[in-house]
Amino acid sequence: MLLISTFTLLISSIIMILTSTLAKKTISDREKNSPYECGFDPSSSSRLPFSLRFFLIAVIFLIFDVEITLLLPITSTINLSNVYSWLSVTVFFLLGLLLGLYYEWYQGALEWSK
């Protein structure tokens, strides 16, 4: 078993080293690194400033979306489990969500305008 594990580790390491050395592109050209705009030189910078505020709000939305996905099966599992264990798990989960919401509110992550 140890021999098979060592052989597998050795083969995977060799493959990773080969792919990292063969995949490197060494040719750096100004034309290849610039954005393509129908053959013309770009008129402005292709790197637009990104709002960090928008990014944080999007991440918070995704987190709450996943939390809702985790909350939905709780109602259907009440008949399949003990009521006291179901209630304790549900209260613990909701308390964790509410503490996270309070922390985000306290840190000012939910402020829309600044």
PDB file of C-alpha atoms in Angstrom:
ATOM      1  CA  MET A   1       0.000   0.000   0.000  1.00  0.00           C
ATOM      2  CA  LEU A   2       2.854   2.346   0.851  1.00  0.00           C
ATOM      3  CA  LEU A   3       4.546   1.543  -2.440  1.00  0.00           C
ATOM      4  CA  ILE A   4       1.418   2.414  -4.430  1.00  0.00           C
ATOM      5  CA  SER A   5       0.984   5.705  -2.534  1.00  0.00           C
ATOM      6  CA  THR A   6       4.615   6.662  -3.109  1.00  0.00           C
ATOM      7  CA  PHE A   7       4.411   5.766  -6.785  1.00  0.00           C
ATOM      8  CA  THR A   8       1.205   7.807  -7.198  1.00  0.00           C
ATOM      9  CA  LEU A   9       2.760  10.797  -5.444  1.00  0.00           C
ATOM     10  CA  LEU A  10       5.878  10.545  -7.581  1.00  0.00           C
ATOM     11  CA  ILE A  11       3.952  10.332 -10.868  1.00  0.00           C
ATOM     12  CA  SER A  12       1.656  13.236  -9.956  1.00  0.00           C
ATOM     13  CA  SER A  13       4.634  15.385  -8.912  1.00  0.00           C
ATOM     14  CA  ILE A  14       6.426  14.661 -12.184  1.00  0.00           C
ATOM     15  CA  ILE A  15       3.318  15.558 -14.187  1.00  0.00           C
ATOM     16  CA  MET A  16       2.832  18.812 -12.266  1.00  0.00           C
ATOM     17  CA  ILE A  17       6.473  19.843 -12.763  1.00  0.00           C
ATOM     18  CA  LEU A  18       6.333  19.026 -16.481  1.00  0.00           C
ATOM     19  CA  THR A  19       3.127  20.964 -17.058  1.00  0.00           C
ATOM     20  CA  SER A  20       4.363  24.007 -15.159  1.00  0.00           C
ATOM     21  CA  THR A  21       7.606  24.148 -17.126  1.00  0.00           C
ATOM     22  CA  LEU A  22       6.072  23.462 -20.532  1.00  0.00           C
ATOM     23  CA  ALA A  23       3.143  25.850 -20.126  1.00  0.00           C
ATOM     24  CA  LYS A  24       5.217  28.968 -19.431  1.00  0.00           C
ATOM     25  CA  LYS A  25       5.049  31.616 -22.103  1.00  0.00           C
ATOM     26  CA  THR A  26       8.296  33.502 -22.322  1.00  0.00           C
ATOM     27  CA  ILE A  27       7.504  35.743 -25.282  1.00  0.00           C
ATOM     28  CA  SER A  28       6.235  39.101 -24.019  1.00  0.00           C
ATOM     29  CA  ASP A  29       5.054  41.483 -26.722  1.00  0.00           C
ATOM     30  CA  ARG A  30       3.407  44.898 -26.280  1.00  0.00           C
ATOM     31  CA  GLU A  31       0.818  44.083 -28.911  1.00  0.00           C
ATOM     32  CA  LYS A  32      -0.104  40.765 -27.324  1.00  0.00           C
ATOM     33  CA  ASN A  33      -0.408  42.283 -23.845  1.00  0.00           C
ATOM     34  CA  SER A  34      -2.602  45.189 -24.959  1.00  0.00           C
ATOM     35  CA  PRO A  35      -6.390  44.850 -25.330  1.00  0.00           C
ATOM     36  CA  TYR A  36      -7.745  44.193 -28.801  1.00  0.00           C
ATOM     37  CA  GLU A  37      -9.694  47.103 -30.279  1.00  0.00           C
ATOM     38  CA  CYS A  38     -10.062  46.332 -33.979  1.00  0.00           C
ATOM     39  CA  GLY A  39      -6.363  46.846 -34.643  1.00  0.00           C
ATOM     40  CA  PHE A  40      -6.269  50.411 -33.294  1.00  0.00           C
ATOM     41  CA  ASP A  41      -4.302  51.554 -30.272  1.00  0.00           C
ATOM     42  CA  PRO A  42      -6.595  51.829 -27.251  1.00  0.00           C
ATOM     43  CA  SER A  43      -7.985  55.289 -26.647  1.00  0.00           C
ATOM     44  CA  SER A  44      -8.190  54.886 -22.879  1.00  0.00           C
ATOM     45  CA  SER A  45      -7.079  52.514 -20.180  1.00  0.00           C
ATOM     46  CA  SER A  46      -8.679  49.090 -20.314  1.00  0.00           C
ATOM     47  CA  ARG A  47      -8.423  48.795 -16.538  1.00  0.00           C
ATOM     48  CA  LEU A  48     -11.430  50.591 -15.130  1.00  0.00           C
ATOM     49  CA  PRO A  49     -11.557  51.240 -11.394  1.00  0.00           C
ATOM     50  CA  PHE A  50     -13.690  48.692  -9.590  1.00  0.00           C
ATOM     51  CA  SER A  51     -15.901  49.693  -6.703  1.00  0.00           C
ATOM     52  CA  LEU A  52     -14.919  47.740  -3.624  1.00  0.00           C
ATOM     53  CA  ARG A  53     -18.245  48.714  -2.038  1.00  0.00           C
ATOM     54  CA  PHE A  54     -20.151  46.962  -4.835  1.00  0.00           C
ATOM     55  CA  PHE A  55     -17.954  43.889  -4.447  1.00  0.00           C
ATOM     56  CA  LEU A  56     -18.627  43.683  -0.693  1.00  0.00           C
ATOM     57  CA  ILE A  57     -22.377  44.035  -1.196  1.00  0.00           C
ATOM     58  CA  ALA A  58     -22.306  41.323  -3.863  1.00  0.00           C
ATOM     59  CA  VAL A  59     -20.392  38.976  -1.551  1.00  0.00           C
ATOM     60  CA  ILE A  60     -22.842  39.642   1.289  1.00  0.00           C
ATOM     61  CA  PHE A  61     -25.730  38.938  -1.083  1.00  0.00           C
ATOM     62  CA  LEU A  62     -24.160  35.634  -2.098  1.00  0.00           C
ATOM     63  CA  ILE A  63     -23.602  34.672   1.529  1.00  0.00           C
ATOM     64  CA  PHE A  64     -27.222  35.370   2.419  1.00  0.00           C
ATOM     65  CA  ASP A  65     -28.356  33.522  -0.681  1.00  0.00           C
ATOM     66  CA  VAL A  66     -26.470  30.430   0.466  1.00  0.00           C
ATOM     67  CA  GLU A  67     -27.921  30.856   3.948  1.00  0.00           C
ATOM     68  CA  ILE A  68     -31.454  30.860   2.540  1.00  0.00           C
ATOM     69  CA  THR A  69     -30.596  27.700   0.634  1.00  0.00           C
ATOM     70  CA  LEU A  70     -29.504  26.121   3.909  1.00  0.00           C
ATOM     71  CA  LEU A  71     -32.662  27.314   5.703  1.00  0.00           C
ATOM     72  CA  LEU A  72     -35.167  25.856   3.242  1.00  0.00           C
ATOM     73  CA  PRO A  73     -34.664  22.153   4.096  1.00  0.00           C
ATOM     74  CA  ILE A  74     -35.114  22.851   7.823  1.00  0.00           C
ATOM     75  CA  THR A  75     -38.891  23.007   7.483  1.00  0.00           C
ATOM     76  CA  SER A  76     -39.130  19.691   5.685  1.00  0.00           C
ATOM     77  CA  THR A  77     -36.976  17.833   8.222  1.00  0.00           C
ATOM     78  CA  ILE A  78     -39.194  18.543  11.228  1.00  0.00           C
ATOM     79  CA  ASN A  79     -41.212  15.359  10.654  1.00  0.00           C
ATOM     80  CA  LEU A  80     -38.109  13.209  10.195  1.00  0.00           C
ATOM     81  CA  SER A  81     -36.363  14.063  13.478  1.00  0.00           C
ATOM     82  CA  ASN A  82     -36.915  14.629  17.165  1.00  0.00           C
ATOM     83  CA  VAL A  83     -38.645  17.952  17.842  1.00  0.00           C
ATOM     84  CA  TYR A  84     -36.210  19.007  20.564  1.00  0.00           C
ATOM     85  CA  SER A  85     -33.092  18.254  18.528  1.00  0.00           C
ATOM     86  CA  TRP A  86     -34.636  19.917  15.467  1.00  0.00           C
ATOM     87  CA  LEU A  87     -35.502  22.991  17.526  1.00  0.00           C
ATOM     88  CA  SER A  88     -32.038  23.220  19.084  1.00  0.00           C
ATOM     89  CA  VAL A  89     -30.274  22.896  15.727  1.00  0.00           C
ATOM     90  CA  THR A  90     -32.607  25.445  14.125  1.00  0.00           C
ATOM     91  CA  VAL A  91     -32.215  27.955  16.954  1.00  0.00           C
ATOM     92  CA  PHE A  92     -28.425  27.516  16.935  1.00  0.00           C
ATOM     93  CA  PHE A  93     -28.283  28.016  13.160  1.00  0.00           C
ATOM     94  CA  LEU A  94     -30.552  31.078  13.216  1.00  0.00           C
ATOM     95  CA  LEU A  95     -28.609  32.538  16.138  1.00  0.00           C
ATOM     96  CA  GLY A  96     -25.395  32.167  14.131  1.00  0.00           C
ATOM     97  CA  LEU A  97     -26.998  33.900  11.154  1.00  0.00           C
ATOM     98  CA  LEU A  98     -28.316  36.741  13.304  1.00  0.00           C
ATOM     99  CA  LEU A  99     -24.937  37.214  14.985  1.00  0.00           C
ATOM    100  CA  GLY A 100     -23.292  37.378  11.556  1.00  0.00           C
ATOM    101  CA  LEU A 101     -25.858  39.928  10.385  1.00  0.00           C
ATOM    102  CA  TYR A 102     -25.333  42.010  13.505  1.00  0.00           C
ATOM    103  CA  TYR A 103     -21.550  41.896  13.033  1.00  0.00           C
ATOM    104  CA  GLU A 104     -21.841  43.043   9.406  1.00  0.00           C
ATOM    105  CA  TRP A 105     -24.185  45.811  10.478  1.00  0.00           C
ATOM    106  CA  TYR A 106     -21.823  46.838  13.301  1.00  0.00           C
ATOM    107  CA  GLN A 107     -18.838  46.929  10.913  1.00  0.00           C
ATOM    108  CA  GLY A 108     -20.781  49.147   8.490  1.00  0.00           C
ATOM    109  CA  ALA A 109     -20.815  46.658   5.623  1.00  0.00           C
ATOM    110  CA  LEU A 110     -24.548  47.161   5.113  1.00  0.00           C
ATOM    111  CA  GLU A 111     -24.304  50.926   4.607  1.00  0.00           C
ATOM    112  CA  TRP A 112     -25.302  51.646   1.020  1.00  0.00           C
ATOM    113  CA  SER A 113     -24.109  55.221   0.769  1.00  0.00           C
ATOM    114  CA  LYS A 114     -20.834  56.634   2.015  1.00  0.00           C
TER     115      LYS A 114
END
